[in-house]
mmCIF file of C-alpha atoms in Angstrom:
data_model
loop_
_atom_site.group_PDB
_atom_site.id
_atom_site.type_symbol
_atom_site.label_atom_id
_atom_site.label_comp_id
_atom_site.label_asym_id
_atom_site.label_seq_id
_atom_site.Cartn_x
_atom_site.Cartn_y
_atom_site.Cartn_z
ATOM 1 C CA MET K 17 39.291 11.693 -32.764
ATOM 2 C CA ASP K 18 37.005 8.840 -32.015
ATOM 3 C CA GLN K 19 35.431 10.537 -29.160
ATOM 4 C CA ARG K 20 34.789 13.873 -31.398
ATOM 5 C CA ASN K 21 33.288 11.632 -34.316
ATOM 6 C CA HIS K 22 30.575 10.299 -31.474
ATOM 7 C CA MET K 23 29.741 13.463 -29.974
ATOM 8 C CA HIS K 24 28.991 14.528 -33.726
ATOM 9 C CA ARG K 25 27.025 11.676 -34.615
ATOM 10 C CA GLN K 26 24.817 12.285 -31.237
ATOM 11 C CA VAL K 27 24.818 16.098 -32.879
ATOM 12 C CA ALA K 28 23.349 14.369 -36.018
ATOM 13 C CA ASN K 29 20.873 12.433 -34.338
ATOM 14 C CA MET K 30 19.625 14.624 -31.710
ATOM 15 C CA ARG K 31 18.986 16.926 -35.136
ATOM 16 C CA GLN K 32 17.024 14.508 -37.156
ATOM 17 C CA SER K 33 14.493 13.547 -34.057
ATOM 18 C CA LEU K 34 13.783 17.766 -34.040
ATOM 19 C CA PHE K 35 12.468 16.750 -37.598
ATOM 20 C CA ASP K 36 11.805 13.806 -37.136
ATOM 21 C CA GLN K 37 8.794 14.798 -34.015
ATOM 22 C CA GLY K 38 7.916 17.468 -35.875
ATOM 23 C CA TYR K 39 9.611 20.396 -34.345
ATOM 24 C CA LEU K 40 11.495 21.711 -37.501
ATOM 25 C CA ASP K 41 10.579 21.679 -40.682
ATOM 26 C CA GLU K 42 12.699 22.866 -44.111
ATOM 27 C CA GLN K 43 12.909 26.202 -42.804
ATOM 28 C CA PHE K 44 15.504 25.377 -40.357
ATOM 29 C CA ILE K 45 17.728 23.080 -43.458
ATOM 30 C CA GLN K 46 17.656 26.866 -45.232
ATOM 31 C CA LEU K 47 18.982 28.844 -42.285
ATOM 32 C CA GLU K 48 21.336 25.789 -42.156
ATOM 33 C CA GLU K 49 22.915 26.954 -45.511
ATOM 34 C CA LEU K 50 22.999 30.084 -45.136
ATOM 35 C CA GLN K 51 25.724 29.173 -41.572
ATOM 36 C CA ASP K 52 29.701 28.685 -42.710
ATOM 37 C CA ASP K 53 32.972 28.830 -42.124
ATOM 38 C CA THR K 54 32.789 33.213 -42.017
ATOM 39 C CA ASN K 55 30.054 32.769 -39.533
ATOM 40 C CA PRO K 56 29.862 29.586 -38.119
ATOM 41 C CA ASN K 57 26.774 30.296 -35.422
ATOM 42 C CA PHE K 58 24.346 31.515 -37.935
ATOM 43 C CA VAL K 59 21.581 29.684 -36.876
ATOM 44 C CA GLU K 60 21.961 29.478 -33.252
ATOM 45 C CA GLU K 61 22.166 33.434 -33.856
ATOM 46 C CA ILE K 62 19.340 33.671 -35.081
ATOM 47 C CA VAL K 63 17.513 31.307 -33.074
ATOM 48 C CA THR K 64 18.483 32.746 -29.639
ATOM 49 C CA LEU K 65 17.209 36.348 -31.528
ATOM 50 C CA PHE K 66 13.649 34.767 -32.234
ATOM 51 C CA TYR K 67 13.857 33.747 -28.474
ATOM 52 C CA ARG K 68 14.764 36.808 -27.395
ATOM 53 C CA ASP K 69 12.325 39.212 -29.718
ATOM 54 C CA SER K 70 9.103 37.182 -29.106
ATOM 55 C CA GLY K 71 8.800 36.888 -25.293
ATOM 56 C CA ARG K 72 7.098 40.638 -25.675
ATOM 57 C CA MET K 73 5.024 39.413 -28.637
ATOM 58 C CA ILE K 74 3.825 36.409 -26.454
ATOM 59 C CA ALA K 75 2.882 38.979 -23.628
ATOM 60 C CA ASN K 76 1.324 41.052 -26.051
ATOM 61 C CA LEU K 77 -0.870 38.198 -26.804
ATOM 62 C CA GLU K 78 -1.100 37.535 -23.366
ATOM 63 C CA GLN K 79 -2.637 41.099 -22.432
ATOM 64 C CA ALA K 80 -5.055 41.123 -25.396
ATOM 65 C CA LEU K 81 -6.849 38.040 -24.343
ATOM 66 C CA GLU K 82 -6.911 39.342 -20.600
ATOM 67 C CA ARG K 83 -8.981 42.521 -21.978
ATOM 68 C CA ARG K 84 -12.697 42.291 -22.218
ATOM 69 C CA PRO K 85 -14.789 42.792 -25.074
ATOM 70 C CA ILE K 86 -11.546 40.557 -26.394
ATOM 71 C CA ASP K 87 -10.296 42.410 -29.881
ATOM 72 C CA PHE K 88 -10.042 38.999 -31.957
ATOM 73 C CA ILE K 89 -8.740 41.765 -34.607
ATOM 74 C CA LYS K 90 -5.689 42.005 -32.834
ATOM 75 C CA LEU K 91 -5.384 39.579 -31.288
ATOM 76 C CA GLU K 92 -5.167 37.873 -35.143
ATOM 77 C CA ASN K 93 -2.665 40.178 -36.339
ATOM 78 C CA PHE K 94 -0.701 39.680 -32.974
ATOM 79 C CA MET K 95 -0.612 36.076 -34.190
ATOM 80 C CA HIS K 96 0.257 36.418 -37.313
ATOM 81 C CA GLN K 97 3.268 37.841 -36.148
ATOM 82 C CA PHE K 98 4.293 35.612 -34.136
ATOM 83 C CA LYS K 99 3.352 32.849 -36.542
ATOM 84 C CA GLY K 100 5.698 34.239 -39.023
ATOM 85 C CA SER K 101 8.640 34.579 -36.659
ATOM 86 C CA SER K 102 8.179 31.578 -35.426
ATOM 87 C CA SER K 103 8.083 30.462 -39.453
ATOM 88 C CA SER K 104 11.503 31.907 -39.791
ATOM 89 C CA ILE K 105 12.577 29.922 -37.956
ATOM 90 C CA GLY K 106 10.876 25.928 -39.024
ATOM 91 C CA ALA K 107 9.046 26.329 -35.468
ATOM 92 C CA LYS K 108 6.244 23.806 -37.552
ATOM 93 C CA LYS K 109 4.721 22.494 -33.925
ATOM 94 C CA VAL K 110 4.811 26.249 -32.640
ATOM 95 C CA LYS K 111 2.928 27.119 -36.486
ATOM 96 C CA ALA K 112 0.653 24.888 -36.301
ATOM 97 C CA GLU K 113 -0.793 26.435 -32.827
ATOM 98 C CA CYS K 114 -0.501 29.463 -34.099
ATOM 99 C CA THR K 115 -2.467 28.532 -36.999
ATOM 100 C CA GLN K 116 -5.458 27.559 -34.897
ATOM 101 C CA PHE K 117 -5.212 30.379 -32.638
ATOM 102 C CA LYS K 118 -6.122 32.404 -35.725
ATOM 103 C CA GLU K 119 -8.884 30.111 -36.767
ATOM 104 C CA TYR K 120 -10.312 30.412 -33.232
ATOM 105 C CA CYS K 121 -9.926 34.415 -33.648
ATOM 106 C CA LYS K 122 -12.146 34.044 -37.041
ATOM 107 C CA ALA K 123 -14.262 32.852 -34.998
ATOM 108 C CA GLY K 124 -14.767 34.309 -32.495
ATOM 109 C CA ASN K 125 -13.789 32.162 -30.103
ATOM 110 C CA GLY K 126 -12.447 33.520 -27.242
ATOM 111 C CA ASP K 127 -12.000 30.476 -24.814
ATOM 112 C CA GLY K 128 -10.561 28.792 -27.694
ATOM 113 C CA CYS K 129 -8.202 30.927 -28.330
ATOM 114 C CA VAL K 130 -7.154 30.229 -24.342
ATOM 115 C CA ARG K 131 -7.475 27.194 -24.575
ATOM 116 C CA THR K 132 -4.588 27.310 -28.419
ATOM 117 C CA MET K 133 -2.374 30.001 -26.789
ATOM 118 C CA ALA K 134 -1.510 27.865 -23.878
ATOM 119 C CA GLN K 135 -0.718 25.092 -26.626
ATOM 120 C CA VAL K 136 1.510 27.819 -28.521
ATOM 121 C CA LYS K 137 3.740 28.481 -25.591
ATOM 122 C CA LYS K 138 4.079 25.197 -24.184
ATOM 123 C CA GLU K 139 5.354 24.117 -27.546
ATOM 124 C CA TYR K 140 6.953 27.404 -27.843
ATOM 125 C CA ALA K 141 9.299 26.419 -24.774
ATOM 126 C CA LEU K 142 9.399 22.593 -25.231
ATOM 127 C CA LEU K 143 11.126 23.566 -28.315
ATOM 128 C CA ARG K 144 13.429 26.170 -26.830
ATOM 129 C CA LYS K 145 14.774 23.598 -24.592
ATOM 130 C CA LYS K 146 15.542 21.143 -27.316
ATOM 131 C CA LEU K 147 16.761 23.497 -29.421
ATOM 132 C CA GLU K 148 19.529 24.259 -25.693
ATOM 133 C CA VAL K 149 20.643 21.510 -25.568
ATOM 134 C CA TYR K 150 21.028 20.959 -29.360
ATOM 135 C CA PHE K 151 22.711 24.323 -30.080
ATOM 136 C CA GLN K 152 25.180 23.061 -26.104
ATOM 137 C CA MET K 153 25.958 19.793 -27.907
ATOM 138 C CA ALA K 154 26.950 20.798 -30.938
ATOM 139 C CA ARG K 155 29.408 23.516 -29.497
ATOM 140 C CA GLN K 156 31.123 20.889 -27.285
ATOM 141 C CA ALA K 157 31.052 18.750 -30.426
ATOM 142 C CA GLY K 158 33.402 21.296 -32.461
ATOM 143 C CA PRO K 159 32.558 22.266 -36.033
ATOM 144 C CA LEU K 160 32.503 19.163 -38.029
ATOM 145 C CA VAL K 161 35.480 19.392 -40.531
ATOM 146 C CA THR K 162 34.567 17.520 -44.044
ATOM 147 C CA ALA K 163 37.224 16.945 -47.203
ATOM 148 C CA CYS K 164 35.957 18.697 -50.077
ATOM 149 C CA ARG K 165 37.304 18.551 -53.924
ATOM 150 C CA ARG K 166 39.350 21.750 -54.747
ATOM 151 C CA LYS K 167 37.232 23.155 -58.043
#
């Protein structure tokens, strides 16, 4: 049992570091609050769906960035969709880069969009790796058993 408690502490510490380092925001906590015994992997499933579906959005953004002349309205619409999806899982740094990208679109700054898209992809990939490790550790630790009072 001591080994399991140690693993749970490691998972809790890793989770906290994702917040402390600014990778996640309160939306992630709201997702966790929806997770229960009937669906113990709810958050992981939502994050997995996000990463599965967002690949298409990134491809659309990259294709739109390559076209000349750049259609900033189309780019901003694609990024708006991606930002909304990122927000839904609490991807704080990704969302911040999306906001910057949209500002460059409004300013008609193609170079800014290209630079920021690289940052979006970097934060997106980094968060994906960190969450994969987090969910793997959480699965290995198993469910956290807590005592509760009867109502």
